[in-house]
PDB file of C-alpha atoms in Angstrom:
ATOM      1  CA  ASP A  16       0.000   0.000   0.000  1.00  0.00           C
ATOM      2  CA  ILE A  17       1.004   3.689  -0.056  1.00  0.00           C
ATOM      3  CA  GLN A  18       2.305   3.741   3.538  1.00  0.00           C
ATOM      4  CA  THR A  19       4.436   0.648   2.955  1.00  0.00           C
ATOM      5  CA  SER A  20       5.867   2.143  -0.266  1.00  0.00           C
ATOM      6  CA  VAL A  21       6.744   5.382   1.517  1.00  0.00           C
ATOM      7  CA  HIS A  22       8.415   3.410   4.335  1.00  0.00           C
ATOM      8  CA  ILE A  23      10.429   1.334   1.877  1.00  0.00           C
ATOM      9  CA  CYS A  24      11.511   4.420  -0.082  1.00  0.00           C
ATOM     10  CA  THR A  25      12.517   6.135   3.146  1.00  0.00           C
ATOM     11  CA  MET A  26      14.601   3.123   4.215  1.00  0.00           C
ATOM     12  CA  VAL A  27      16.257   2.889   0.792  1.00  0.00           C
ATOM     13  CA  SER A  28      17.033   6.627   0.781  1.00  0.00           C
ATOM     14  CA  LEU A  29      18.472   6.429   4.296  1.00  0.00           C
ATOM     15  CA  THR A  30      20.540   3.383   3.373  1.00  0.00           C
ATOM     16  CA  LEU A  31      21.904   5.095   0.254  1.00  0.00           C
ATOM     17  CA  PHE A  32      22.676   8.227   2.265  1.00  0.00           C
ATOM     18  CA  LEU A  33      24.556   6.251   4.912  1.00  0.00           C
ATOM     19  CA  PHE A  34      26.384   4.287   2.203  1.00  0.00           C
ATOM     20  CA  ALA A  35      27.426   7.451   0.368  1.00  0.00           C
ATOM     21  CA  THR A  36      28.475   9.079   3.640  1.00  0.00           C
ATOM     22  CA  THR A  37      30.578   6.031   4.492  1.00  0.00           C
ATOM     23  CA  ILE A  38      32.269   6.154   1.077  1.00  0.00           C
ATOM     24  CA  CYS A  39      33.057   9.854   1.529  1.00  0.00           C
ATOM     25  CA  LEU A  40      34.534   9.230   4.953  1.00  0.00           C
ATOM     26  CA  ILE A  41      36.630   6.354   3.637  1.00  0.00           C
ATOM     27  CA  LEU A  42      37.904   8.421   0.714  1.00  0.00           C
ATOM     28  CA  LYS A  43      38.738  11.292   3.023  1.00  0.00           C
ATOM     29  CA  ARG A  44      40.573   8.953   5.351  1.00  0.00           C
ATOM     30  CA  VAL A  45      42.500   7.247   2.515  1.00  0.00           C
ATOM     31  CA  ASN A  46      43.512  10.484   0.801  1.00  0.00           C
ATOM     32  CA  SER A  47      45.415  11.873   3.760  1.00  0.00           C
ATOM     33  CA  CYS A  48      47.390  14.570   1.927  1.00  0.00           C
ATOM     34  CA  THR A  49      46.686  18.266   2.256  1.00  0.00           C
ATOM     35  CA  GLY A  50      47.770  21.223   0.143  1.00  0.00           C
ATOM     36  CA  ASP A  51      46.754  24.013  -2.208  1.00  0.00           C
ATOM     37  CA  LYS A  52      46.452  21.652  -5.188  1.00  0.00           C
ATOM     38  CA  CYS A  53      46.070  17.862  -5.212  1.00  0.00           C
ATOM     39  CA  ASN A  54      45.412  16.912  -8.839  1.00  0.00           C
ATOM     40  CA  ASN A  55      47.860  15.174 -11.150  1.00  0.00           C
ATOM     41  CA  TRP A  56      50.274  17.548 -12.897  1.00  0.00           C
ATOM     42  CA  ASP A  57      49.057  20.617 -11.001  1.00  0.00           C
ATOM     43  CA  GLN A  58      51.354  23.658 -11.082  1.00  0.00           C
ATOM     44  CA  ILE A  59      51.840  26.698  -8.832  1.00  0.00           C
ATOM     45  CA  ASP A  60      53.886  29.769  -9.799  1.00  0.00           C
ATOM     46  CA  LEU A  61      56.737  30.595  -7.426  1.00  0.00           C
ATOM     47  CA  GLY A  62      58.125  33.697  -9.136  1.00  0.00           C
ATOM     48  CA  ASN A  63      61.479  34.221 -10.888  1.00  0.00           C
ATOM     49  CA  TYR A  64      60.378  31.887 -13.706  1.00  0.00           C
ATOM     50  CA  LEU A  65      60.002  28.962 -11.325  1.00  0.00           C
ATOM     51  CA  TYR A  66      57.004  26.790 -10.562  1.00  0.00           C
ATOM     52  CA  ILE A  67      56.293  23.703  -8.516  1.00  0.00           C
ATOM     53  CA  GLN A  68      54.481  20.791 -10.108  1.00  0.00           C
ATOM     54  CA  SER A  69      53.017  17.522  -8.915  1.00  0.00           C
ATOM     55  CA  ASP A  70      54.457  14.700 -10.975  1.00  0.00           C
ATOM     56  CA  PRO A  71      52.981  11.252 -10.277  1.00  0.00           C
ATOM     57  CA  TRP A  72      54.671   9.653 -13.267  1.00  0.00           C
ATOM     58  CA  GLY A  73      55.264   6.292 -11.537  1.00  0.00           C
ATOM     59  CA  SER A  74      52.025   6.114  -9.564  1.00  0.00           C
ATOM     60  CA  GLY A  75      50.825   3.159 -11.631  1.00  0.00           C
ATOM     61  CA  ASN A  76      52.949   1.051  -9.274  1.00  0.00           C
ATOM     62  CA  ALA A  77      51.306   2.505  -6.152  1.00  0.00           C
ATOM     63  CA  LYS A  78      48.656   1.005  -3.929  1.00  0.00           C
ATOM     64  CA  GLN A  79      45.205   2.529  -4.116  1.00  0.00           C
ATOM     65  CA  GLY A  80      44.841   5.578  -1.884  1.00  0.00           C
ATOM     66  CA  TRP A  81      48.136   7.244  -2.801  1.00  0.00           C
ATOM     67  CA  CYS A  82      48.170  11.027  -2.787  1.00  0.00           C
ATOM     68  CA  GLU A  83      50.345  14.007  -3.671  1.00  0.00           C
ATOM     69  CA  CYS A  84      49.535  17.643  -2.890  1.00  0.00           C
ATOM     70  CA  ILE A  85      51.558  20.787  -3.538  1.00  0.00           C
ATOM     71  CA  SER A  86      51.521  24.249  -1.984  1.00  0.00           C
ATOM     72  CA  GLY A  87      53.484  27.411  -2.672  1.00  0.00           C
ATOM     73  CA  SER A  88      53.484  31.089  -3.576  1.00  0.00           C
ATOM     74  CA  THR A  89      55.759  33.820  -4.879  1.00  0.00           C
ATOM     75  CA  SER A  90      56.515  34.929  -1.320  1.00  0.00           C
ATOM     76  CA  GLY A  91      57.189  31.737   0.597  1.00  0.00           C
ATOM     77  CA  PRO A  92      58.488  28.170   0.478  1.00  0.00           C
ATOM     78  CA  ALA A  93      56.977  25.337  -1.549  1.00  0.00           C
ATOM     79  CA  THR A  94      55.613  22.213   0.135  1.00  0.00           C
ATOM     80  CA  VAL A  95      54.798  18.664  -0.965  1.00  0.00           C
ATOM     81  CA  ASP A  96      52.542  16.391   1.070  1.00  0.00           C
ATOM     82  CA  PHE A  97      52.560  12.738  -0.020  1.00  0.00           C
ATOM     83  CA  GLU A  98      51.690   9.120   0.657  1.00  0.00           C
ATOM     84  CA  PHE A  99      52.898   6.309  -1.602  1.00  0.00           C
ATOM     85  CA  TYR A 100      53.331   2.576  -1.106  1.00  0.00           C
ATOM     86  CA  ALA A 101      54.074   0.064  -3.861  1.00  0.00           C
ATOM     87  CA  ASN A 102      51.687  -2.661  -4.930  1.00  0.00           C
ATOM     88  CA  ASP A 103      54.467  -5.238  -4.569  1.00  0.00           C
ATOM     89  CA  GLY A 104      55.563  -3.978  -1.135  1.00  0.00           C
ATOM     90  CA  SER A 105      59.023  -2.941  -2.363  1.00  0.00           C
ATOM     91  CA  ASN A 106      60.792   0.402  -2.571  1.00  0.00           C
ATOM     92  CA  ASN A 107      62.085  -0.290  -6.089  1.00  0.00           C
ATOM     93  CA  HIS A 108      59.748   2.042  -7.973  1.00  0.00           C
ATOM     94  CA  VAL A 109      59.801   5.809  -8.303  1.00  0.00           C
ATOM     95  CA  MET A 110      56.184   6.779  -7.622  1.00  0.00           C
ATOM     96  CA  ALA A 111      56.483  10.518  -8.190  1.00  0.00           C
ATOM     97  CA  TYR A 112      58.887  13.404  -8.621  1.00  0.00           C
ATOM     98  CA  PRO A 113      57.179  16.545  -7.312  1.00  0.00           C
ATOM     99  CA  SER A 114      59.619  19.241  -8.286  1.00  0.00           C
ATOM    100  CA  ILE A 115      60.422  22.904  -8.804  1.00  0.00           C
ATOM    101  CA  VAL A 116      60.896  23.534 -12.529  1.00  0.00           C
ATOM    102  CA  ALA A 117      62.962  26.078 -14.471  1.00  0.00           C
ATOM    103  CA  GLY A 118      62.999  26.170 -18.253  1.00  0.00           C
ATOM    104  CA  TRP A 119      62.035  23.233 -20.458  1.00  0.00           C
ATOM    105  CA  ASN A 120      59.620  20.555 -19.310  1.00  0.00           C
ATOM    106  CA  PHE A 121      59.112  17.902 -21.989  1.00  0.00           C
ATOM    107  CA  GLY A 122      58.308  20.120 -24.938  1.00  0.00           C
ATOM    108  CA  ASN A 123      57.091  23.134 -23.013  1.00  0.00           C
ATOM    109  CA  TYR A 124      58.620  26.352 -21.672  1.00  0.00           C
ATOM    110  CA  LYS A 125      55.941  27.629 -19.306  1.00  0.00           C
ATOM    111  CA  TYR A 126      57.191  31.236 -19.332  1.00  0.00           C
ATOM    112  CA  GLY A 127      58.692  31.214 -22.805  1.00  0.00           C
ATOM    113  CA  GLN A 128      61.985  29.969 -24.198  1.00  0.00           C
ATOM    114  CA  GLY A 129      64.901  32.015 -22.887  1.00  0.00           C
ATOM    115  CA  LYS A 130      63.152  33.218 -19.739  1.00  0.00           C
ATOM    116  CA  GLY A 131      65.244  32.576 -16.649  1.00  0.00           C
ATOM    117  CA  GLY A 132      68.341  31.927 -18.779  1.00  0.00           C
ATOM    118  CA  LEU A 133      67.320  28.554 -20.221  1.00  0.00           C
ATOM    119  CA  PRO A 134      68.104  26.829 -22.521  1.00  0.00           C
ATOM    120  CA  LEU A 135      71.862  27.194 -22.050  1.00  0.00           C
ATOM    121  CA  LEU A 136      74.445  25.874 -24.492  1.00  0.00           C
ATOM    122  CA  THR A 137      77.057  23.496 -23.060  1.00  0.00           C
ATOM    123  CA  SER A 138      79.837  25.435 -24.803  1.00  0.00           C
ATOM    124  CA  ASP A 139      78.711  28.565 -22.935  1.00  0.00           C
ATOM    125  CA  VAL A 140      78.977  26.676 -19.652  1.00  0.00           C
ATOM    126  CA  GLN A 141      82.494  25.667 -20.656  1.00  0.00           C
ATOM    127  CA  LYS A 142      83.248  29.356 -21.280  1.00  0.00           C
ATOM    128  CA  GLY A 143      82.068  30.467 -17.852  1.00  0.00           C
ATOM    129  CA  ALA A 144      78.248  30.554 -17.751  1.00  0.00           C
ATOM    130  CA  LYS A 145      76.942  29.746 -14.277  1.00  0.00           C
ATOM    131  CA  LEU A 146      73.899  28.148 -12.709  1.00  0.00           C
ATOM    132  CA  MET A 147      74.127  29.468  -9.161  1.00  0.00           C
ATOM    133  CA  THR A 148      71.701  27.933  -6.721  1.00  0.00           C
ATOM    134  CA  SER A 149      70.697  27.633  -3.076  1.00  0.00           C
ATOM    135  CA  TRP A 150      68.362  24.976  -1.741  1.00  0.00           C
ATOM    136  CA  SER A 151      67.118  24.235   1.760  1.00  0.00           C
ATOM    137  CA  VAL A 152      64.879  21.236   2.428  1.00  0.00           C
ATOM    138  CA  SER A 153      62.988  20.189   5.549  1.00  0.00           C
ATOM    139  CA  TYR A 154      61.475  16.727   5.850  1.00  0.00           C
ATOM    140  CA  LYS A 155      58.745  15.479   8.163  1.00  0.00           C
ATOM    141  CA  THR A 156      57.655  11.850   8.172  1.00  0.00           C
ATOM    142  CA  SER A 157      54.197  10.694   9.180  1.00  0.00           C
ATOM    143  CA  ASN A 158      55.192   7.059   8.755  1.00  0.00           C
ATOM    144  CA  SER A 159      54.890   4.937  11.906  1.00  0.00           C
ATOM    145  CA  ASN A 160      58.112   3.299  10.735  1.00  0.00           C
ATOM    146  CA  THR A 161      60.245   6.445  10.785  1.00  0.00           C
ATOM    147  CA  THR A 162      63.115   4.807   8.888  1.00  0.00           C
ATOM    148  CA  GLY A 163      60.869   3.177   6.287  1.00  0.00           C
ATOM    149  CA  ASP A 164      60.466   6.120   3.919  1.00  0.00           C
ATOM    150  CA  ALA A 165      62.473   5.875   0.710  1.00  0.00           C
ATOM    151  CA  PHE A 166      63.376   8.934  -1.368  1.00  0.00           C
ATOM    152  CA  ASP A 167      66.112  11.048  -2.857  1.00  0.00           C
ATOM    153  CA  VAL A 168      66.567  14.822  -2.797  1.00  0.00           C
ATOM    154  CA  ALA A 169      68.000  15.732  -6.167  1.00  0.00           C
ATOM    155  CA  TRP A 170      68.297  18.005  -9.160  1.00  0.00           C
ATOM    156  CA  ASP A 171      67.246  16.680 -12.540  1.00  0.00           C
ATOM    157  CA  ILE A 172      68.891  18.549 -15.433  1.00  0.00           C
ATOM    158  CA  TRP A 173      67.700  17.678 -18.924  1.00  0.00           C
ATOM    159  CA  LEU A 174      69.939  17.913 -21.975  1.00  0.00           C
ATOM    160  CA  GLY A 175      68.957  18.202 -25.624  1.00  0.00           C
ATOM    161  CA  PRO A 176      70.339  16.360 -28.645  1.00  0.00           C
ATOM    162  CA  SER A 177      73.718  16.992 -30.272  1.00  0.00           C
ATOM    163  CA  ASN A 178      72.130  18.810 -33.207  1.00  0.00           C
ATOM    164  CA  GLY A 179      71.385  21.803 -31.007  1.00  0.00           C
ATOM    165  CA  GLN A 180      67.618  21.485 -30.678  1.00  0.00           C
ATOM    166  CA  THR A 181      66.250  23.698 -27.905  1.00  0.00           C
ATOM    167  CA  ASN A 182      62.725  22.323 -27.608  1.00  0.00           C
ATOM    168  CA  PRO A 183      62.650  18.596 -28.361  1.00  0.00           C
ATOM    169  CA  GLY A 184      59.741  16.432 -27.314  1.00  0.00           C
ATOM    170  CA  SER A 185      62.007  14.322 -25.121  1.00  0.00           C
ATOM    171  CA  PRO A 186      65.534  14.719 -23.712  1.00  0.00           C
ATOM    172  CA  SER A 187      68.765  13.147 -24.947  1.00  0.00           C
ATOM    173  CA  GLY A 188      70.428  13.049 -21.552  1.00  0.00           C
ATOM    174  CA  GLU A 189      69.644  13.330 -17.853  1.00  0.00           C
ATOM    175  CA  LEU A 190      71.968  14.682 -15.166  1.00  0.00           C
ATOM    176  CA  MET A 191      70.989  14.031 -11.548  1.00  0.00           C
ATOM    177  CA  ILE A 192      72.662  15.566  -8.494  1.00  0.00           C
ATOM    178  CA  TRP A 193      71.706  13.882  -5.213  1.00  0.00           C
ATOM    179  CA  ILE A 194      72.367  15.834  -2.040  1.00  0.00           C
ATOM    180  CA  ASN A 195      70.387  13.509   0.235  1.00  0.00           C
ATOM    181  CA  SER A 196      68.527  10.207   0.207  1.00  0.00           C
ATOM    182  CA  GLN A 197      67.066   7.514   2.415  1.00  0.00           C
ATOM    183  CA  ASN A 198      67.036   3.810   1.529  1.00  0.00           C
ATOM    184  CA  GLU A 199      67.987   4.560  -2.092  1.00  0.00           C
ATOM    185  CA  THR A 200      71.079   4.893  -4.274  1.00  0.00           C
ATOM    186  CA  PRO A 201      71.366   6.104  -7.897  1.00  0.00           C
ATOM    187  CA  TRP A 202      70.700   3.636 -10.668  1.00  0.00           C
ATOM    188  CA  GLY A 203      73.723   2.735 -12.740  1.00  0.00           C
ATOM    189  CA  THR A 204      77.324   1.594 -12.532  1.00  0.00           C
ATOM    190  CA  LEU A 205      79.618   3.291 -10.034  1.00  0.00           C
ATOM    191  CA  LYS A 206      82.347   4.957 -12.111  1.00  0.00           C
ATOM    192  CA  ALA A 207      84.082   7.091  -9.453  1.00  0.00           C
ATOM    193  CA  ASP A 208      83.826   7.428  -5.683  1.00  0.00           C
ATOM    194  CA  ASN A 209      86.150  10.299  -4.797  1.00  0.00           C
ATOM    195  CA  LEU A 210      85.253  13.291  -6.948  1.00  0.00           C
ATOM    196  CA  THR A 211      85.234  16.807  -5.529  1.00  0.00           C
ATOM    197  CA  PHE A 212      82.534  19.386  -6.230  1.00  0.00           C
ATOM    198  CA  TRP A 213      81.461  22.236  -3.956  1.00  0.00           C
ATOM    199  CA  ASN A 214      84.420  21.387  -1.682  1.00  0.00           C
ATOM    200  CA  THR A 215      82.997  17.999  -0.719  1.00  0.00           C
ATOM    201  CA  LYS A 216      83.226  14.420  -2.000  1.00  0.00           C
ATOM    202  CA  TRP A 217      80.859  12.741  -4.462  1.00  0.00           C
ATOM    203  CA  LYS A 218      80.248   9.401  -6.163  1.00  0.00           C
ATOM    204  CA  PHE A 219      79.508   9.233  -9.881  1.00  0.00           C
ATOM    205  CA  TYR A 220      77.180   6.676 -11.479  1.00  0.00           C
ATOM    206  CA  LEU A 221      76.613   5.999 -15.169  1.00  0.00           C
ATOM    207  CA  ASN A 222      73.483   4.410 -16.597  1.00  0.00           C
ATOM    208  CA  GLU A 223      73.845   4.027 -20.350  1.00  0.00           C
ATOM    209  CA  GLY A 224      70.094   4.231 -20.785  1.00  0.00           C
ATOM    210  CA  GLY A 225      68.377   1.156 -22.122  1.00  0.00           C
ATOM    211  CA  SER A 226      65.643   3.437 -23.451  1.00  0.00           C
ATOM    212  CA  GLY A 227      68.200   5.546 -25.294  1.00  0.00           C
ATOM    213  CA  THR A 228      68.540   8.320 -22.708  1.00  0.00           C
ATOM    214  CA  PRO A 229      71.775   8.127 -20.691  1.00  0.00           C
ATOM    215  CA  LEU A 230      71.639   9.031 -17.011  1.00  0.00           C
ATOM    216  CA  TRP A 231      74.595  10.551 -15.170  1.00  0.00           C
ATOM    217  CA  ALA A 232      74.099  10.699 -11.408  1.00  0.00           C
ATOM    218  CA  PHE A 233      76.294  12.339  -8.769  1.00  0.00           C
ATOM    219  CA  GLU A 234      75.690  11.376  -5.147  1.00  0.00           C
ATOM    220  CA  ARG A 235      77.003  13.490  -2.312  1.00  0.00           C
ATOM    221  CA  ILE A 236      78.824  11.234   0.169  1.00  0.00           C
ATOM    222  CA  GLU A 237      78.161  13.455   3.189  1.00  0.00           C
ATOM    223  CA  LYS A 238      74.417  13.980   2.924  1.00  0.00           C
ATOM    224  CA  THR A 239      72.917  17.393   3.548  1.00  0.00           C
ATOM    225  CA  TRP A 240      69.581  19.207   3.561  1.00  0.00           C
ATOM    226  CA  ASP A 241      71.062  22.596   2.673  1.00  0.00           C
ATOM    227  CA  VAL A 242      73.367  24.021   0.039  1.00  0.00           C
ATOM    228  CA  SER A 243      74.043  27.704  -0.471  1.00  0.00           C
ATOM    229  CA  ASP A 244      75.477  29.648  -3.415  1.00  0.00           C
ATOM    230  CA  VAL A 245      76.832  26.665  -5.334  1.00  0.00           C
ATOM    231  CA  ASP A 246      77.218  26.265  -9.097  1.00  0.00           C
ATOM    232  CA  LEU A 247      75.529  23.410 -10.967  1.00  0.00           C
ATOM    233  CA  ALA A 248      77.871  24.155 -13.872  1.00  0.00           C
ATOM    234  CA  GLU A 249      80.649  22.227 -12.096  1.00  0.00           C
ATOM    235  CA  PHE A 250      78.886  18.950 -12.868  1.00  0.00           C
ATOM    236  CA  VAL A 251      78.124  19.948 -16.458  1.00  0.00           C
ATOM    237  CA  ASN A 252      81.792  20.806 -17.023  1.00  0.00           C
ATOM    238  CA  TYR A 253      82.837  17.416 -15.648  1.00  0.00           C
ATOM    239  CA  LEU A 254      80.568  15.636 -18.130  1.00  0.00           C
ATOM    240  CA  ALA A 255      81.871  17.767 -21.003  1.00  0.00           C
ATOM    241  CA  GLU A 256      85.533  17.343 -20.043  1.00  0.00           C
ATOM    242  CA  ASN A 257      85.083  13.564 -19.887  1.00  0.00           C
ATOM    243  CA  LYS A 258      83.256  13.381 -23.239  1.00  0.00           C
ATOM    244  CA  TYR A 259      79.879  12.293 -21.852  1.00  0.00           C
ATOM    245  CA  ILE A 260      78.233  15.313 -23.470  1.00  0.00           C
ATOM    246  CA  ASN A 261      79.359  17.637 -26.242  1.00  0.00           C
ATOM    247  CA  SER A 262      79.495  21.381 -26.667  1.00  0.00           C
ATOM    248  CA  THR A 263      76.504  21.571 -29.034  1.00  0.00           C
ATOM    249  CA  GLN A 264      74.013  20.157 -26.535  1.00  0.00           C
ATOM    250  CA  TYR A 265      71.715  22.517 -24.669  1.00  0.00           C
ATOM    251  CA  LEU A 266      70.857  22.371 -20.998  1.00  0.00           C
ATOM    252  CA  LEU A 267      67.126  22.586 -21.503  1.00  0.00           C
ATOM    253  CA  GLY A 268      65.561  22.493 -18.064  1.00  0.00           C
ATOM    254  CA  VAL A 269      66.553  22.353 -14.411  1.00  0.00           C
ATOM    255  CA  GLN A 270      64.313  20.673 -11.847  1.00  0.00           C
ATOM    256  CA  CYS A 271      64.842  20.056  -8.152  1.00  0.00           C
ATOM    257  CA  GLY A 272      62.712  17.901  -5.911  1.00  0.00           C
ATOM    258  CA  THR A 273      62.239  14.526  -4.308  1.00  0.00           C
ATOM    259  CA  GLU A 274      61.873  11.225  -6.083  1.00  0.00           C
ATOM    260  CA  LEU A 275      59.380   9.381  -3.883  1.00  0.00           C
ATOM    261  CA  PHE A 276      59.685   5.600  -3.655  1.00  0.00           C
ATOM    262  CA  GLN A 277      57.566   4.971  -0.565  1.00  0.00           C
ATOM    263  CA  GLY A 278      56.398   6.620   2.630  1.00  0.00           C
ATOM    264  CA  LYS A 279      54.148   9.257   4.066  1.00  0.00           C
ATOM    265  CA  GLY A 280      55.090  12.797   5.038  1.00  0.00           C
ATOM    266  CA  SER A 281      56.031  16.182   3.663  1.00  0.00           C
ATOM    267  CA  PHE A 282      58.927  18.143   2.200  1.00  0.00           C
ATOM    268  CA  THR A 283      59.316  21.910   2.327  1.00  0.00           C
ATOM    269  CA  HIS A 284      61.636  23.646  -0.138  1.00  0.00           C
ATOM    270  CA  THR A 285      63.252  27.069  -0.114  1.00  0.00           C
ATOM    271  CA  TYR A 286      64.985  27.462  -3.451  1.00  0.00           C
ATOM    272  CA  LYS A 287      66.561  29.880  -5.857  1.00  0.00           C
ATOM    273  CA  LEU A 288      68.315  29.543  -9.205  1.00  0.00           C
ATOM    274  CA  ASP A 289      70.224  32.236 -11.080  1.00  0.00           C
ATOM    275  CA  VAL A 290      71.468  31.428 -14.587  1.00  0.00           C
ATOM    276  CA  SER A 291      74.064  33.899 -15.880  1.00  0.00           C
ATOM    277  CA  ASN A 292      75.709  33.711 -19.280  1.00  0.00           C
ATOM    278  CA  PRO A 293      78.417  36.287 -20.071  1.00  0.00           C
ATOM    279  CA  ASN A 294      78.799  34.698 -23.522  1.00  0.00           C
ATOM    280  CA  GLU A 295      75.201  35.306 -24.562  1.00  0.00           C
ATOM    281  CA  PHE A 296      75.933  38.402 -26.598  1.00  0.00           C
ATOM    282  CA  MET A 297      79.544  37.619 -27.518  1.00  0.00           C
ATOM    283  CA  ASP A 298      78.380  34.664 -29.618  1.00  0.00           C
ATOM    284  CA  LYS A 299      75.867  36.668 -31.646  1.00  0.00           C
TER     285      LYS A 299
END
């Protein structure tokens, strides 16, 4: 009858409401990250031709419920809040590389080619062009296993092809500079373990690049969270002097951030980059 139908509809509506509410609560509990932006590939301007981006490029290996949020402004530090764990329970997969970007980013110059001094020709670096930088990182874990997080704190510098292209769709070389890490080491073959840059000792790894893109990685032996007024050009010059790269290749883009393998927590970055090229007008 009508009363029974109304009662049934009321019960169904209440059940659906409670079910939907439960789902919302579960989703809120699973997605535990907070920040200004939490969508894939979000970007926030930081000023001085820099921006922070979320970059969940390896999240296909992550358990359901992973999250990555970014925050930042032109007047303060940039922050990443994250939670990633691998489907297979290992720390062998890079889940994400939330990073601060200058210059090229896989076929795109957000502020226009040449803004912020990039791209920069390797031969100009050899003639004295500088990439002066300062970077301070703070790390807070929310993992109950405080030593279980796995990450690196590193620059990623992308190089173009030998024919001098300045805006290719993909890079022809990758230079990484690790200043800190936990439960991770660079991929590749150890080629040197006593190099000196920035008045401290480094290891050098070479990965020939099975996909066609070689990776050169420098790992600081004495780990640090802070560097001040140092020149990234020192590493570029080493690669050029040892014939890993040639003078016609461009440094396309410079990123700094944290490759996230597993864990839960946050990183806060205070960063600056100043590219200066005294040869810019001499070569015209």
